[in-house]
Tab-separated table of C-alpha atoms in Angstrom:
chain	number	residue	atom	x	y	z
A	1269	MET	CA	-113.608	-27.637	-16.884
A	1270	MET	CA	-109.885	-27.961	-16.596
A	1271	ARG	CA	-109.260	-25.109	-19.010
A	1272	MET	CA	-110.447	-22.432	-16.694
A	1273	PRO	CA	-107.871	-22.853	-13.976
A	1274	ARG	CA	-105.162	-23.113	-16.617
A	1275	LEU	CA	-106.358	-19.863	-18.200
A	1276	VAL	CA	-106.373	-18.153	-14.851
A	1277	ARG	CA	-102.882	-19.393	-14.162
A	1278	ARG	CA	-101.670	-18.119	-17.503
A	1279	ILE	CA	-103.162	-14.674	-16.915
A	1280	PHE	CA	-101.752	-14.586	-13.418
A	1281	TRP	CA	-98.249	-15.406	-14.544
A	1282	ASP	CA	-98.355	-13.217	-17.652
A	1283	ARG	CA	-95.701	-10.367	-17.381
A	1284	SER	CA	-96.275	-8.617	-20.705
A	1285	ALA	CA	-98.269	-5.608	-19.152
A	1286	ASN	CA	-95.939	-4.821	-16.223
A	1287	ALA	CA	-94.319	-1.900	-18.025
A	1288	THR	CA	-97.662	-0.209	-18.479
A	1289	VAL	CA	-98.452	-0.464	-14.772
A	1290	VAL	CA	-95.030	0.813	-13.807
A	1291	VAL	CA	-95.296	3.719	-16.226
A	1292	ALA	CA	-98.749	4.578	-14.909
A	1293	PHE	CA	-97.506	4.730	-11.309
A	1294	SER	CA	-94.375	6.596	-12.410
A	1295	ILE	CA	-96.441	9.262	-14.153
A	1296	LEU	CA	-98.456	9.773	-10.975
A	1297	SER	CA	-95.223	10.163	-8.999
A	1298	LEU	CA	-93.844	12.640	-11.540
A	1299	ILE	CA	-97.036	14.654	-11.468
A	1300	GLY	CA	-96.998	14.696	-7.665
A	1301	GLY	CA	-93.329	15.673	-7.531
A	1302	ALA	CA	-93.783	18.431	-10.109
A	1303	GLY	CA	-96.823	19.720	-8.236
A	1304	LEU	CA	-95.001	19.799	-4.910
A	1305	ALA	CA	-91.993	21.466	-6.527
A	1306	THR	CA	-94.245	24.137	-8.033
A	1307	ASP	CA	-95.936	24.700	-4.699
A	1308	THR	CA	-92.573	24.955	-2.934
A	1309	ILE	CA	-91.308	27.562	-5.405
A	1310	GLN	CA	-94.490	29.610	-5.146
A	1311	TRP	CA	-94.430	29.356	-1.354
A	1312	ALA	CA	-90.813	30.561	-1.191
A	1313	LEU	CA	-91.493	33.383	-3.694
A	1314	THR	CA	-94.570	34.526	-1.817
A	1315	LYS	CA	-92.713	34.430	1.482
A	1316	ARG	CA	-89.926	36.544	-0.007
A	1317	GLN	CA	-92.412	39.056	-1.415
A	1318	LEU	CA	-94.176	39.288	1.924
A	1319	GLN	CA	-90.881	39.803	3.762
A	1320	ARG	CA	-89.862	42.489	1.291
A	1321	MET	CA	-93.143	44.282	1.939
A	1322	ALA	CA	-92.594	44.105	5.707
A	1323	ASP	CA	-88.995	45.353	5.366
A	1324	SER	CA	-89.998	48.261	3.127
A	1325	GLY	CA	-92.885	49.261	5.382
A	1326	ALA	CA	-90.707	49.191	8.510
A	1327	LEU	CA	-87.930	51.230	6.849
A	1328	ALA	CA	-90.389	53.827	5.551
A	1329	GLY	CA	-91.990	54.116	8.973
A	1330	ALA	CA	-88.665	54.480	10.785
A	1331	PHE	CA	-87.507	57.097	8.303
A	1332	ALA	CA	-90.694	59.100	8.864
A	1333	ALA	CA	-90.324	58.787	12.639
A	1334	ALA	CA	-86.756	60.124	12.411
A	1335	LYS	CA	-88.094	63.208	10.586
A	1336	GLY	CA	-90.906	63.738	13.066
A	1337	SER	CA	-93.661	62.555	10.697
A	1338	SER	CA	-96.273	59.841	11.175
A	1339	ALA	CA	-94.547	56.455	11.084
A	1340	SER	CA	-97.816	54.525	10.722
A	1341	SER	CA	-98.960	56.647	7.789
A	1342	ALA	CA	-95.626	56.318	5.998
A	1343	ALA	CA	-95.517	52.554	6.521
A	1344	SER	CA	-99.105	52.152	5.275
A	1345	THR	CA	-98.377	54.246	2.188
A	1346	GLU	CA	-95.338	52.131	1.394
A	1347	LEU	CA	-97.279	48.891	1.805
A	1348	GLY	CA	-99.938	50.255	-0.545
A	1349	ARG	CA	-97.394	50.355	-3.360
A	1350	TYR	CA	-97.387	46.555	-3.524
A	1351	SER	CA	-100.219	44.854	-5.409
A	1352	LEU	CA	-98.892	41.320	-5.855
A	1353	LEU	CA	-100.262	40.073	-2.541
A	1354	THR	CA	-103.542	40.529	-0.737
A	1355	LEU	CA	-102.906	40.931	2.973
A	1356	SER	CA	-105.190	39.271	5.479
A	1357	ASN	CA	-103.771	41.268	8.397
A	1358	THR	CA	-101.463	44.279	8.857
A	1359	ASN	CA	-100.045	45.371	12.204
A	1360	ILE	CA	-97.812	48.471	12.461
A	1361	GLU	CA	-96.335	49.132	15.904
A	1362	THR	CA	-94.542	52.362	16.755
A	1363	PRO	CA	-92.911	51.889	19.128
A	1364	PRO	CA	-92.746	48.098	18.929
A	1365	GLY	CA	-94.529	46.185	21.670
A	1366	SER	CA	-92.110	43.276	21.621
A	1367	GLY	CA	-88.619	42.342	20.570
A	1368	SER	CA	-85.258	43.888	21.415
A	1369	TYR	CA	-86.492	47.369	20.380
A	1370	SER	CA	-89.676	47.221	22.450
A	1371	GLY	CA	-90.672	50.721	23.593
A	1372	ASN	CA	-88.066	52.435	21.375
A	1373	GLY	CA	-89.710	55.547	19.923
A	1374	LYS	CA	-87.311	55.526	16.972
A	1375	ALA	CA	-88.267	51.995	15.925
A	1376	VAL	CA	-91.172	50.640	13.845
A	1377	ARG	CA	-92.289	47.006	13.734
A	1378	VAL	CA	-94.437	45.703	10.848
A	1379	THR	CA	-96.162	42.303	10.910
A	1380	LEU	CA	-97.971	41.087	7.787
A	1381	ASN	CA	-100.156	38.050	7.129
A	1382	ALA	CA	-101.282	36.791	3.744
A	1383	ASN	CA	-103.156	33.711	2.536
A	1384	LYS	CA	-101.743	31.948	-0.501
A	1385	ALA	CA	-103.588	29.151	-2.314
A	1386	LEU	CA	-101.172	26.603	-3.795
A	1387	PRO	CA	-102.232	25.036	-7.113
A	1388	PHE	CA	-101.361	21.439	-6.269
A	1389	SER	CA	-101.685	21.212	-2.499
A	1390	SER	CA	-105.021	23.004	-2.506
A	1391	MET	CA	-106.580	19.901	-4.101
A	1392	PHE	CA	-105.937	18.033	-0.866
A	1393	MET	CA	-106.237	20.874	1.725
A	1394	SER	CA	-109.472	22.238	3.104
A	1395	ASN	CA	-107.874	25.527	4.363
A	1396	THR	CA	-105.704	28.058	2.492
A	1397	PRO	CA	-102.170	28.218	3.956
A	1398	SER	CA	-101.226	31.455	5.775
A	1399	LEU	CA	-97.847	33.194	5.666
A	1400	GLN	CA	-96.420	35.740	8.116
A	1401	ALA	CA	-93.493	38.167	7.863
A	1402	THR	CA	-92.167	40.544	10.520
A	1403	ALA	CA	-89.609	43.345	10.243
A	1404	THR	CA	-88.333	45.995	12.655
A	1405	ALA	CA	-86.449	49.091	11.508
A	1406	ALA	CA	-84.989	51.861	13.648
A	1407	ALA	CA	-82.909	55.010	13.590
A	1408	VAL	CA	-79.530	54.021	14.970
A	1409	GLY	CA	-76.298	55.882	15.588
A	1410	PHE	CA	-74.159	56.606	12.552
A	1411	GLY	CA	-71.025	58.595	13.303
A	1412	THR	CA	-70.778	61.973	15.005
A	1413	TYR	CA	-70.821	65.245	13.115
A	1414	CYS	CA	-69.784	68.779	13.957
A	1415	VAL	CA	-70.674	70.116	10.506
A	1416	ILE	CA	-74.153	69.515	9.040
A	1417	SER	CA	-75.399	71.098	5.827
A	1418	LEU	CA	-79.190	71.130	5.507
A	1419	GLU	CA	-79.074	71.860	1.761
A	1420	SER	CA	-81.598	69.505	0.151
A	1421	THR	CA	-81.277	70.386	-3.540
A	1422	THR	CA	-78.529	69.247	-5.909
A	1423	ALA	CA	-76.326	72.200	-4.953
A	1424	THR	CA	-73.049	71.542	-3.141
A	1425	GLY	CA	-73.689	71.450	0.597
A	1426	VAL	CA	-70.146	71.588	2.008
A	1427	ASN	CA	-67.278	73.223	0.145
A	1428	PHE	CA	-63.612	73.033	1.105
A	1429	SER	CA	-62.168	75.765	-1.058
A	1430	GLY	CA	-58.833	77.125	-2.180
A	1431	SER	CA	-55.907	76.124	-0.021
A	1432	SER	CA	-57.920	75.622	3.149
A	1433	ASN	CA	-56.443	73.280	5.716
A	1434	VAL	CA	-59.311	71.794	7.702
A	1435	THR	CA	-58.834	69.443	10.627
A	1436	LEU	CA	-62.067	68.338	12.263
A	1437	GLY	CA	-62.246	65.934	15.146
A	1438	CYS	CA	-65.615	64.742	13.866
A	1439	GLY	CA	-67.626	64.098	10.722
A	1440	VAL	CA	-69.220	66.209	7.975
A	1441	SER	CA	-72.696	65.570	6.582
A	1442	THR	CA	-74.918	67.191	3.968
A	1443	ASN	CA	-78.440	66.506	2.771
A	1444	SER	CA	-77.509	67.662	-0.729
A	1445	GLN	CA	-78.596	65.260	-3.457
A	1446	GLY	CA	-76.050	66.503	-5.975
A	1447	THR	CA	-73.334	64.617	-7.790
A	1448	THR	CA	-70.850	66.821	-5.907
A	1449	ALA	CA	-72.633	67.101	-2.582
A	1450	VAL	CA	-69.287	67.706	-0.850
A	1451	ASN	CA	-66.511	69.446	-2.749
A	1452	ALA	CA	-62.883	68.985	-1.755
A	1453	GLY	CA	-61.537	71.553	-4.192
A	1454	GLY	CA	-58.304	73.315	-4.993
A	1455	SER	CA	-55.338	72.362	-2.869
A	1456	SER	CA	-57.383	71.982	0.290
A	1457	THR	CA	-56.434	69.389	2.887
A	1458	ILE	CA	-59.245	67.800	4.847
A	1459	SER	CA	-59.022	65.592	7.893
A	1460	ALA	CA	-62.580	64.649	8.854
A	1461	SER	CA	-64.448	61.374	9.089
A	1462	PRO	CA	-67.009	60.265	8.167
A	1463	VAL	CA	-67.945	62.529	5.242
A	1464	SER	CA	-71.539	61.700	4.314
A	1465	ALA	CA	-74.124	62.937	1.827
A	1466	VAL	CA	-77.534	62.027	0.454
A	1467	GLY	CA	-75.943	62.510	-2.959
A	1468	VAL	CA	-72.371	61.758	-3.988
A	1469	VAL	CA	-69.150	62.437	-2.085
A	1470	PRO	CA	-66.573	62.282	-4.887
A	1471	ALA	CA	-63.272	60.656	-4.024
A	1472	SER	CA	-60.388	63.105	-3.710
A	1473	ASN	CA	-56.716	63.038	-2.813
A	1474	ASN	CA	-57.436	66.078	-0.649
A	1475	TYR	CA	-58.908	63.844	2.051
A	1476	ALA	CA	-56.556	62.451	4.674
A	1477	SER	CA	-55.775	58.767	4.558
A	1478	GLY	CA	-58.436	56.656	6.249
A	1479	THR	CA	-61.297	59.098	5.672
A	1480	THR	CA	-64.629	57.293	5.304
A	1481	LEU	CA	-66.741	58.646	2.434
A	1482	ASN	CA	-70.453	57.748	2.578
A	1483	SER	CA	-72.409	58.548	-0.561
A	1484	TYR	CA	-76.173	57.934	-0.721
A	1485	SER	CA	-76.672	58.208	3.039
A	1486	ILE	CA	-80.033	59.169	4.485
A	1487	SER	CA	-80.692	62.839	5.192
A	1488	GLN	CA	-79.803	64.015	8.671
A	1489	PRO	CA	-82.531	65.824	10.635
A	1490	ASP	CA	-82.175	69.405	11.778
A	1491	PRO	CA	-80.797	68.917	15.312
A	1492	TYR	CA	-82.363	72.183	16.536
A	1493	SER	CA	-85.710	71.982	14.740
A	1494	ALA	CA	-87.581	72.048	18.050
A	1495	VAL	CA	-85.903	75.274	19.241
A	1496	GLY	CA	-87.946	78.427	18.568
A	1497	LEU	CA	-87.507	82.170	18.782
A	1498	PRO	CA	-87.835	84.105	22.042
A	1499	THR	CA	-90.904	86.249	22.653
A	1500	GLY	CA	-91.911	89.152	24.866
A	1501	TYR	CA	-89.053	91.591	24.371
A	1502	ASN	CA	-88.503	95.174	23.253
A	1503	CYS	CA	-85.547	96.355	21.178
A	1504	SER	CA	-83.101	99.136	21.881
A	1505	ASN	CA	-81.211	101.006	19.204
A	1506	GLN	CA	-78.060	99.591	17.628
A	1507	LEU	CA	-75.292	98.676	20.040
A	1508	ASN	CA	-72.099	100.486	19.063
A	1509	VAL	CA	-68.786	99.692	20.711
A	1510	GLN	CA	-65.835	101.791	19.629
A	1511	PRO	CA	-62.180	100.866	20.260
A	1512	SER	CA	-61.874	103.207	23.261
A	1513	ASN	CA	-65.568	103.533	24.066
A	1514	GLY	CA	-65.114	107.318	23.883
A	1515	ASN	CA	-64.299	107.693	27.573
A	1516	GLY	CA	-61.047	105.834	27.986
A	1517	ASN	CA	-62.544	102.567	29.162
A	1518	GLN	CA	-60.882	99.514	27.692
A	1519	THR	CA	-63.894	97.191	27.881
A	1520	THR	CA	-67.599	97.859	27.540
A	1521	ARG	CA	-69.938	95.752	29.643
A	1522	VAL	CA	-73.328	94.842	28.191
A	1523	GLN	CA	-76.020	93.770	30.631
A	1524	ASN	CA	-79.336	92.085	29.942
A	1525	ASN	CA	-82.626	93.512	31.200
A	1526	GLY	CA	-83.055	91.231	34.175
A	1527	ASN	CA	-84.944	88.389	32.477
A	1528	GLY	CA	-81.902	87.246	30.571
A	1529	ILE	CA	-83.026	88.695	27.205
A	1530	GLN	CA	-81.802	91.883	25.550
A	1531	CYS	CA	-82.576	93.066	22.006
A	1532	TYR	CA	-80.671	95.530	19.821
A	1533	ARG	CA	-81.406	96.772	16.315
A	1534	GLY	CA	-78.002	95.662	15.177
A	1535	MET	CA	-74.549	95.406	16.748
A	1536	ASP	CA	-71.448	97.190	15.478
A	1537	LEU	CA	-68.546	95.986	17.628
A	1538	LYS	CA	-65.141	97.540	17.020
A	1539	GLY	CA	-63.657	97.553	20.478
A	1540	ALA	CA	-63.530	95.317	23.546
A	1541	VAL	CA	-66.905	94.270	24.914
A	1542	THR	CA	-68.049	91.784	27.545
A	1543	PHE	CA	-71.620	90.504	27.564
A	1544	ASP	CA	-73.278	89.254	30.713
A	1545	PRO	CA	-74.652	85.701	30.368
A	1546	GLY	CA	-77.994	85.599	28.587
A	1547	THR	CA	-79.800	85.797	25.258
A	1548	TYR	CA	-79.012	88.715	22.945
A	1549	ILE	CA	-81.367	89.370	20.044
A	1550	ILE	CA	-80.119	91.169	16.953
A	1551	ASP	CA	-83.064	92.726	15.101
A	1552	GLY	CA	-82.251	93.377	11.453
A	1553	SER	CA	-85.414	95.404	10.688
A	1554	THR	CA	-83.368	98.610	10.214
A	1555	GLY	CA	-80.830	96.898	7.974
A	1556	ASN	CA	-78.228	96.194	10.641
A	1557	GLY	CA	-76.890	92.829	11.751
A	1558	LEU	CA	-73.854	91.716	13.730
A	1559	ASN	CA	-70.641	93.349	12.575
A	1560	VAL	CA	-67.477	92.429	14.447
A	1561	GLY	CA	-64.698	94.651	13.195
A	1562	ALA	CA	-60.974	94.017	12.982
A	1563	GLY	CA	-59.442	94.484	16.412
A	1564	ALA	CA	-62.695	93.872	18.263
A	1565	VAL	CA	-62.633	91.583	21.290
A	1566	VAL	CA	-65.956	89.985	22.236
A	1567	ASN	CA	-66.258	88.051	25.506
A	1568	CYS	CA	-69.119	86.087	26.990
A	1569	THR	CA	-69.600	82.936	29.004
A	1570	GLY	CA	-73.085	81.529	28.553
A	1571	CYS	CA	-74.410	83.652	25.674
A	1572	THR	CA	-76.679	83.014	22.716
A	1573	PHE	CA	-76.947	85.561	19.894
A	1574	ILE	CA	-80.300	85.417	18.061
A	1575	PHE	CA	-80.525	86.769	14.485
A	1576	THR	CA	-84.081	87.769	13.513
A	1577	THR	CA	-86.282	90.741	12.593
A	1578	THR	CA	-89.343	92.506	13.968
A	1579	SER	CA	-90.361	93.367	10.414
A	1580	ASN	CA	-92.654	91.356	8.162
A	1581	ASP	CA	-89.940	91.540	5.528
A	1582	MET	CA	-87.905	88.356	5.921
A	1583	THR	CA	-85.076	89.807	3.850
A	1584	THR	CA	-84.244	91.983	6.875
A	1585	ILE	CA	-83.431	89.071	9.169
A	1586	ALA	CA	-80.067	89.902	10.715
A	1587	THR	CA	-76.869	88.266	9.488
A	1588	ALA	CA	-73.336	87.912	10.900
A	1589	ARG	CA	-70.072	89.335	9.625
A	1590	MET	CA	-66.966	88.763	11.691
A	1591	ASN	CA	-63.908	90.330	10.129
A	1592	GLY	CA	-60.339	89.045	10.192
A	1593	ASN	CA	-58.180	89.843	13.214
A	1594	SER	CA	-61.232	89.989	15.471
A	1595	THR	CA	-61.305	87.948	18.668
A	1596	TRP	CA	-64.413	85.994	19.624
A	1597	ASN	CA	-64.337	84.434	23.089
A	1598	VAL	CA	-67.854	83.077	23.514
A	1599	SER	CA	-69.345	79.915	24.958
A	1600	ALA	CA	-72.984	78.847	24.728
A	1601	PRO	CA	-75.163	78.474	27.827
A	1602	GLU	CA	-75.310	75.049	29.457
A	1603	THR	CA	-78.971	75.249	30.490
A	1604	GLY	CA	-82.200	76.724	29.231
A	1605	THR	CA	-83.871	76.871	25.824
A	1606	TYR	CA	-80.650	77.638	23.979
A	1607	ALA	CA	-78.371	75.246	25.811
A	1608	GLY	CA	-75.419	74.444	23.562
A	1609	ILE	CA	-76.321	77.098	20.948
A	1610	MET	CA	-73.983	80.063	20.516
A	1611	MET	CA	-75.582	81.645	17.409
A	1612	TYR	CA	-79.151	81.048	16.191
A	1613	GLN	CA	-80.668	82.518	13.032
A	1614	ASP	CA	-84.401	82.705	12.353
A	1615	ARG	CA	-85.392	79.831	10.002
A	1616	ARG	CA	-87.420	82.284	7.918
A	1617	ALA	CA	-84.246	83.885	6.604
A	1618	ILE	CA	-84.028	84.116	2.816
A	1619	SER	CA	-81.352	81.967	1.176
A	1620	GLY	CA	-78.607	83.477	-0.946
A	1621	THR	CA	-76.875	85.408	1.844
A	1622	THR	CA	-73.518	84.428	3.373
A	1623	ASN	CA	-72.668	84.775	7.044
A	1624	PHE	CA	-68.948	85.168	7.759
A	1625	ILE	CA	-67.605	83.556	10.925
A	1626	THR	CA	-63.948	84.334	11.613
A	1627	GLY	CA	-61.613	84.169	14.549
A	1628	ASP	CA	-57.978	84.913	15.263
A	1629	SER	CA	-55.460	82.888	17.249
A	1630	ASN	CA	-56.869	84.227	20.536
A	1631	SER	CA	-60.463	83.248	19.800
A	1632	PHE	CA	-62.465	80.648	21.691
A	1633	PHE	CA	-65.584	78.979	20.256
A	1634	GLN	CA	-67.828	76.640	22.230
A	1635	GLY	CA	-71.318	75.870	21.015
A	1636	ALA	CA	-73.343	75.639	17.824
A	1637	VAL	CA	-73.453	78.129	14.984
A	1638	TYR	CA	-76.974	77.616	13.574
A	1639	PHE	CA	-77.973	79.245	10.269
A	1640	PRO	CA	-80.419	76.692	8.766
A	1641	SER	CA	-81.494	78.794	5.777
A	1642	GLN	CA	-78.282	80.542	4.784
A	1643	GLU	CA	-74.623	79.891	4.046
A	1644	VAL	CA	-71.884	80.041	6.649
A	1645	GLN	CA	-68.356	80.765	5.500
A	1646	PHE	CA	-65.940	79.783	8.238
A	1647	THR	CA	-62.433	81.181	8.173
A	1648	GLY	CA	-60.440	79.971	11.089
A	1649	ASN	CA	-56.887	80.129	12.282
A	1650	SER	CA	-54.856	77.004	12.917
A	1651	SER	CA	-54.053	78.177	16.425
A	1652	MET	CA	-57.530	79.339	17.441
A	1653	ASN	CA	-59.282	77.472	20.242
A	1654	SER	CA	-62.293	75.790	18.661
A	1655	LYS	CA	-62.327	72.581	20.630
A	1656	CYS	CA	-66.087	72.401	20.844
A	1657	LEU	CA	-67.667	74.052	17.795
A	1658	GLN	CA	-70.593	72.795	15.721
A	1659	ILE	CA	-71.789	74.360	12.455
A	1660	VAL	CA	-75.316	73.694	11.199
A	1661	ALA	CA	-76.256	75.725	8.133
A	1662	ARG	CA	-77.861	75.417	4.735
A	1663	THR	CA	-74.415	75.363	3.143
A	1664	VAL	CA	-70.946	75.573	4.683
A	1665	THR	CA	-67.728	76.824	3.087
A	1666	PHE	CA	-64.314	76.485	4.705
A	1667	THR	CA	-61.455	78.812	3.890
A	1668	GLY	CA	-58.135	79.306	5.660
A	1669	SER	CA	-56.680	76.937	8.239
A	1670	ASN	CA	-59.447	75.538	10.427
A	1671	TYR	CA	-58.641	73.301	13.345
A	1672	ILE	CA	-61.719	72.082	15.171
A	1673	GLN	CA	-60.980	69.349	17.681
A	1674	ASN	CA	-64.498	68.946	19.070
A	1675	VAL	CA	-63.186	67.602	22.325
A	1676	CYS	CA	-66.042	68.924	24.432
A	1677	PRO	CA	-66.345	68.750	28.225
A	1678	THR	CA	-68.195	65.580	29.168
A	1679	ASN	CA	-70.816	67.557	31.115
A	1680	SER	CA	-71.325	70.157	28.387
A	1681	ASN	CA	-74.413	70.614	26.206
A	1682	SER	CA	-72.069	71.707	23.424
A	1683	LYS	CA	-71.067	68.504	21.699
A	1684	ALA	CA	-70.733	66.839	18.337
A	1685	ILE	CA	-74.077	65.834	16.866
A	1686	ALA	CA	-74.909	62.143	16.620
A	1687	GLY	CA	-75.814	61.129	13.095
A	1688	ILE	CA	-78.537	58.627	12.368
A	1689	GLN	CA	-78.976	55.753	9.969
A	1690	ILE	CA	-82.194	53.872	9.264
A	1691	ARG	CA	-81.695	50.120	9.036
A	1692	LEU	CA	-83.412	46.862	9.768
A	1693	VAL	CA	-82.624	45.761	13.297
A	1694	ASP	CA	-84.822	42.719	13.811
């Protein structure tokens, strides 16, 4: 009977199996640590994927909103491109209902929820963990531009040619996707900043020191896309102004018809002419546009010249040709439909035609030159007064010495155009 207690004592004090016990507990700890590490990595990866989805959806929505399209539809389409995660909830707000951009019509807020089962933790959890990611994107200010090219192909949008000397108190932007979206060619000298393009703005020694070149920028919207053509008018024959007007008068006065709109089937201006304030339509249906001859002097305060056609043939939409040594003293209206617009061409115009805008040292330009479907070739004079000129066209070419300050009156509707950039803001 004495052996039993001794046996028990020997077993109790035996240390030969301790290593096995320690190893067994160590293996459990290693398994637990590896499982938690795996869960942590998967959790972080899933969170990053979810945040990337939210960011992409918000950016796509804000970009669509900037172009006037459906932000919600664009964001949903972008989110549909991702198949790695199954979303439990999607909320797209435009404008956002909370945050620093709450109520901002140019902002889009995307909130996503997803459930993610973790391989190790799920053995001990009754509910699947839920993740949430939120992103807000908006169109924000990005420089000011007085020259915008709406060219959207790979063709060059803005061309500084020959020995042109261009000084712009503002930026230049083009929607061209080409590898030479902006060309600073020849011996031209360009002082303008920023110079932006959807495609590439090649570096050049022709740019002044300190010029900011922005390749791969977002496309800039048409700033006058909401402005339409006038209606309810009848056209007179071509307006002809000769140097002496045939009767000794030095200046011809052109009046509108009482409602502020007057239409002519072309204008051939070779002498001095003063237009009353209003809207003047140039109908190219008979093959005539605006021709400003050498020596002509054109005056108007508060005028918009509309280039269109009454024909169904869009190739007859009127164009502009201002010859050298002509004087153009015109400012855009400050109120009304065409506030801030000096020249406006019908968007239906066929591309491939160049409009020539020229002024001498006595010229004064204030307002926008808008030819969204055709090229504008601008030939200025270093001493001309173009303190408040904007050019919006399909493509723009500068020749000669152009000095555009764009120092516009603070209360004027003629002003440099604010560029936009889509970025995450919250």
